[in-house]
GROMACS .gro file of C-alpha atoms in nm:
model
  188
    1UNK     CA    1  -0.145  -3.558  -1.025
    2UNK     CA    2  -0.002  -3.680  -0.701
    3UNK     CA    3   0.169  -3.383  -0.442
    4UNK     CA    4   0.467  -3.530  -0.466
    5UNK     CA    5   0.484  -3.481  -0.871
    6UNK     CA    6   0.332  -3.157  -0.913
    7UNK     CA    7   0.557  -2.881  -1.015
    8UNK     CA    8   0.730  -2.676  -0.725
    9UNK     CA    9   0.755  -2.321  -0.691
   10UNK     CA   10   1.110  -2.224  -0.581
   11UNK     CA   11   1.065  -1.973  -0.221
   12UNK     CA   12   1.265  -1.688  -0.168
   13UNK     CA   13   1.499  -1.598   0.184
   14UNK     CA   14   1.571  -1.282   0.300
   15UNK     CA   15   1.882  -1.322   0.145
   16UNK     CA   16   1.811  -1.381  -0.135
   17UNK     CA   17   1.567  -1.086  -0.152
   18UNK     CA   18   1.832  -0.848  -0.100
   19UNK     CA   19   2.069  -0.980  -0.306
   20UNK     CA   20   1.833  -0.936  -0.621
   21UNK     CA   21   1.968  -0.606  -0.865
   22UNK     CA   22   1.847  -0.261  -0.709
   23UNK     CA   23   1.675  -0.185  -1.044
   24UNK     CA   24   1.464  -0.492  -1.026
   25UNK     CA   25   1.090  -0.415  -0.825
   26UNK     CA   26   0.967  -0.693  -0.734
   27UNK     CA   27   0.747  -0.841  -0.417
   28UNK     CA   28   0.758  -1.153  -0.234
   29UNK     CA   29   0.378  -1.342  -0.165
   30UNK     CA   30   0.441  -1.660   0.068
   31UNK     CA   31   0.831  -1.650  -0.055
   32UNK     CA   32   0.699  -1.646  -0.424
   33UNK     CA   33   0.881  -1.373  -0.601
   34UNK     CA   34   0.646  -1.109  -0.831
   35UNK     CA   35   0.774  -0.876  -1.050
   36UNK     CA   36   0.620  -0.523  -1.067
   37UNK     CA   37   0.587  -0.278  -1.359
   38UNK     CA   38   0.657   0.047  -1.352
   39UNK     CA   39   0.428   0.318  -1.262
   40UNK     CA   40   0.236   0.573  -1.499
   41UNK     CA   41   0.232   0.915  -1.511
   42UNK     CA   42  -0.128   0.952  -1.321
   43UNK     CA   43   0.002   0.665  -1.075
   44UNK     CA   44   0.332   0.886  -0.972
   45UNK     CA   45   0.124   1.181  -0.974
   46UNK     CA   46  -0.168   1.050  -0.771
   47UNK     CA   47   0.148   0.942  -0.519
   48UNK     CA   48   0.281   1.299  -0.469
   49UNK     CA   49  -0.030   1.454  -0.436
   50UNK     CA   50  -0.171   1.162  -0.115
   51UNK     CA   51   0.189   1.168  -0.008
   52UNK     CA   52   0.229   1.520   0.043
   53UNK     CA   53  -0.102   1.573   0.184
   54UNK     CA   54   0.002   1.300   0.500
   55UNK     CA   55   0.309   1.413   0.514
   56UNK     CA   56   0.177   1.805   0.596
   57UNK     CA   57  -0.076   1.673   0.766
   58UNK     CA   58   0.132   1.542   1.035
   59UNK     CA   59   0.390   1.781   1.038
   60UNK     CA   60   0.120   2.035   1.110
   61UNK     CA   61   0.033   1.838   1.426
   62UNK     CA   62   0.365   1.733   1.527
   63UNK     CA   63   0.287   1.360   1.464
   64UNK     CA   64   0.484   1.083   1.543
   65UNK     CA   65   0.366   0.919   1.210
   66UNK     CA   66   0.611   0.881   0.915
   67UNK     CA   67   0.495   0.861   0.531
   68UNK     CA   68   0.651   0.660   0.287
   69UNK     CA   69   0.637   0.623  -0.062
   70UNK     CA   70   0.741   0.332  -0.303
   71UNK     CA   71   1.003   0.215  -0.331
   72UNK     CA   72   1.072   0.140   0.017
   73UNK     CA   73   1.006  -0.219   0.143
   74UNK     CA   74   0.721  -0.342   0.430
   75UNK     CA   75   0.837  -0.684   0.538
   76UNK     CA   76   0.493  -0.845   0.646
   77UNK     CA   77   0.616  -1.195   0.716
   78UNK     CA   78   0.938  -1.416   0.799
   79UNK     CA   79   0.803  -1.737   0.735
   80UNK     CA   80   0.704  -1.749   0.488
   81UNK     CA   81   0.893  -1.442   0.402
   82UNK     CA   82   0.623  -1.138   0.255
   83UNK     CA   83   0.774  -0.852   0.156
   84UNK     CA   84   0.543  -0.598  -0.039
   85UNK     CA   85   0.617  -0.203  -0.142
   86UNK     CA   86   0.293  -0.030  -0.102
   87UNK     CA   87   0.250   0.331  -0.298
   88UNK     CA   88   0.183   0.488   0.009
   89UNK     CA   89   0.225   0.431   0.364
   90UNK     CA   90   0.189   0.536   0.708
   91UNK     CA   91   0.405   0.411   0.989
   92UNK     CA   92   0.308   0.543   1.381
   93UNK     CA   93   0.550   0.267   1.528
   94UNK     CA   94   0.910   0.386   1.480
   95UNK     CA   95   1.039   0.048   1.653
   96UNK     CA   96   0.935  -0.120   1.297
   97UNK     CA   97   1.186   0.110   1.120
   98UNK     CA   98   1.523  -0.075   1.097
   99UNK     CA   99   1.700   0.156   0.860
  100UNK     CA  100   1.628  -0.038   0.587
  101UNK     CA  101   1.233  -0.116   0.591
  102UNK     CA  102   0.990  -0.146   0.814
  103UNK     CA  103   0.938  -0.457   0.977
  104UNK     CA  104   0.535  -0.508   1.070
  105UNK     CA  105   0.223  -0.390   0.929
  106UNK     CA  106   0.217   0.027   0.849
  107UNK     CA  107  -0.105   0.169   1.042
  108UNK     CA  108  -0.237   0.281   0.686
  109UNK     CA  109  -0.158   0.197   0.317
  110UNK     CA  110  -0.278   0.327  -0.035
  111UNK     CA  111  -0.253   0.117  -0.338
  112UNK     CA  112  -0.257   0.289  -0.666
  113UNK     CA  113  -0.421   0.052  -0.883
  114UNK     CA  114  -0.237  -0.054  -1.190
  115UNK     CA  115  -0.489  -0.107  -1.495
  116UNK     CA  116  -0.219  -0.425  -1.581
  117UNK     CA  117  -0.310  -0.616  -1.292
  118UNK     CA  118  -0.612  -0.489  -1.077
  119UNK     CA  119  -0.673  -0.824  -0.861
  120UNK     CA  120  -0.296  -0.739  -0.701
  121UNK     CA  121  -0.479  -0.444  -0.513
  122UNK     CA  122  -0.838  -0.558  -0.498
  123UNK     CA  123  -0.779  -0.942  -0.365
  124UNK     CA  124  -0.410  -1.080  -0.309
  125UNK     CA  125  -0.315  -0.701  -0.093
  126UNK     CA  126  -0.658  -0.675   0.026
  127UNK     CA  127  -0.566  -1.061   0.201
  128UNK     CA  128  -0.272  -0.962   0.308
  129UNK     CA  129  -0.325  -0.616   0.457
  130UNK     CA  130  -0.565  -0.742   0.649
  131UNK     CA  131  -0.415  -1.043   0.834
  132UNK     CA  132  -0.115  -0.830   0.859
  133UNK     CA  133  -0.266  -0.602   1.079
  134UNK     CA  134  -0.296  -0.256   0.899
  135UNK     CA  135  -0.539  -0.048   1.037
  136UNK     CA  136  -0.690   0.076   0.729
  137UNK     CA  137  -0.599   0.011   0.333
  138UNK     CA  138  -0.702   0.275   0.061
  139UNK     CA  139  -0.731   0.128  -0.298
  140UNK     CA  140  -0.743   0.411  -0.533
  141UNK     CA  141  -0.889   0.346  -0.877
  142UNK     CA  142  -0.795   0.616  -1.163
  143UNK     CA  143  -0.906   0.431  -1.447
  144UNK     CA  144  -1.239   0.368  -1.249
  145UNK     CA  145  -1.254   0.674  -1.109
  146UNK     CA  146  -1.302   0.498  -0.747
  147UNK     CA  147  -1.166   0.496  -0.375
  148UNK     CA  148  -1.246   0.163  -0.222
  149UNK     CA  149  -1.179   0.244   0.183
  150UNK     CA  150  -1.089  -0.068   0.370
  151UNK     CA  151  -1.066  -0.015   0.758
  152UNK     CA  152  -0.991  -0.278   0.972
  153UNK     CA  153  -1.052  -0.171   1.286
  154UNK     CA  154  -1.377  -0.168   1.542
  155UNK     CA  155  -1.733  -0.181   1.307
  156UNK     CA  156  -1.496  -0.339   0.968
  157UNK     CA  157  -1.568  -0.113   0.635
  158UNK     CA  158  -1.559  -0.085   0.309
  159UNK     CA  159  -1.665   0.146   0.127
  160UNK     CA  160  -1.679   0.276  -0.267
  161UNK     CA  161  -1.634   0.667  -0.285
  162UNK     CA  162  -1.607   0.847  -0.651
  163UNK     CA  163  -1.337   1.104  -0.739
  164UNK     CA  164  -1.598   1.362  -0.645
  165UNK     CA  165  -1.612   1.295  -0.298
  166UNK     CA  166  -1.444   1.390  -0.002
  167UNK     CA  167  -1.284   1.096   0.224
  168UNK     CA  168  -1.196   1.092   0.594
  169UNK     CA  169  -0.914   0.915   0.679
  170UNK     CA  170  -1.008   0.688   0.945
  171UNK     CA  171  -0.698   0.625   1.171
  172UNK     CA  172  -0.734   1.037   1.216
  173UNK     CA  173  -0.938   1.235   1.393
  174UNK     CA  174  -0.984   1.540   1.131
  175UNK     CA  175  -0.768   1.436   0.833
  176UNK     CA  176  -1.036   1.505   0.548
  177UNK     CA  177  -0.928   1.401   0.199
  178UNK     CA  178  -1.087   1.595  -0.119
  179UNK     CA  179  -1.053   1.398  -0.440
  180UNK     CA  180  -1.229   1.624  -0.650
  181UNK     CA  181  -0.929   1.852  -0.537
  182UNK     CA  182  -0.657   1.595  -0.666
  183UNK     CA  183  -0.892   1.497  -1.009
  184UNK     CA  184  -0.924   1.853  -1.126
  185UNK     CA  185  -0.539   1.847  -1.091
  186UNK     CA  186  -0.505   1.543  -1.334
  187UNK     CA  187  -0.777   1.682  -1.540
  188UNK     CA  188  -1.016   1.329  -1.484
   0.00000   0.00000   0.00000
């Protein structure tokens, strides 16, 4: 089929974005709007548990680091607008904060993988994390019991860990993560 016939896929603006209902999650890929279902039990308690271990984390050292949890927007793009809402994130810069979302690539991010849609977190986030400029991208796996560490910075990794192990947190000095910890509280 020629370009010029093949079906078009209508792009988002800013605008438009934040006109959609409040109740409605969604994220924008390339101005391509994506609906998002809503999280499970294990998901929102995998969330407090990471969330709340950042969050003391950097209070204990006085940080200058912010942690966010989802819903609250990460505008990656303009043109063409991106605008994802990762589980968990990490913001150093403060100048990305406008109030109403941050504006630039958080210096760390955690996907809780949804067992609906697995390729969000693994390829299409993945992509876009990394051009984006996060500094590191944690994809945590419940239903395969995995942490797949993604850090973007210096010697590039990416590595598989199990629930068993216990993960440092590369943008950190001495910010140690136990997972066994967190799966004994889920009981998986």
């Amino acid at each position: 089929m020629p370009p010029a016939l093949q079906p078009q896929t209508e792009t988002i603006t800013l605008e438009q974005y934040e006109a959609l209902p409040e109740n409605r999650r969604a994220e924008v890929f390339d101005g391509v709007v994506y609906d998002m279902g809503s999280p499970s039990q294990i998901h929102q308690t995998l969330s407090m548990e990471l969330s709340y271990i950042f969050y003391n984390y950097i209070k204990s050292k006085k940080g200058a680091c912010q942690v966010f949890s989802a819903p609250f927007d990460v505008k990656l793009s303009d043109k063409p607008l991106t605008i994802v809402q990762p589980d968990i994130m990490v913001i150093c810069d403060k100048d990305k904060l406008d109030g109403k979302r941050c504006n630039g690539a958080p210096d760390f991010i955690i996907e809780i993988v949804s067992p609906s849609n697995p390729s969000e977190d693994y390829i299409r986030k993945l992509y876009y994390y990394k051009n984006a400029g996060v500094r590191e991208y944690w994809i945590v796996d419940p239903r395969r019991k995995t942490i797949t560490v993604n850090y973007f910075e210096g010697n590039l990794l990416n590595i598989q860990y199990s629930f068993d192990s216990t993960i440092k947190v590369n943008i950190y000095d001495d910010l140690y993560i136990s997972f066994s910890d967190i799966a004994n509280l889920l009981n998986i």
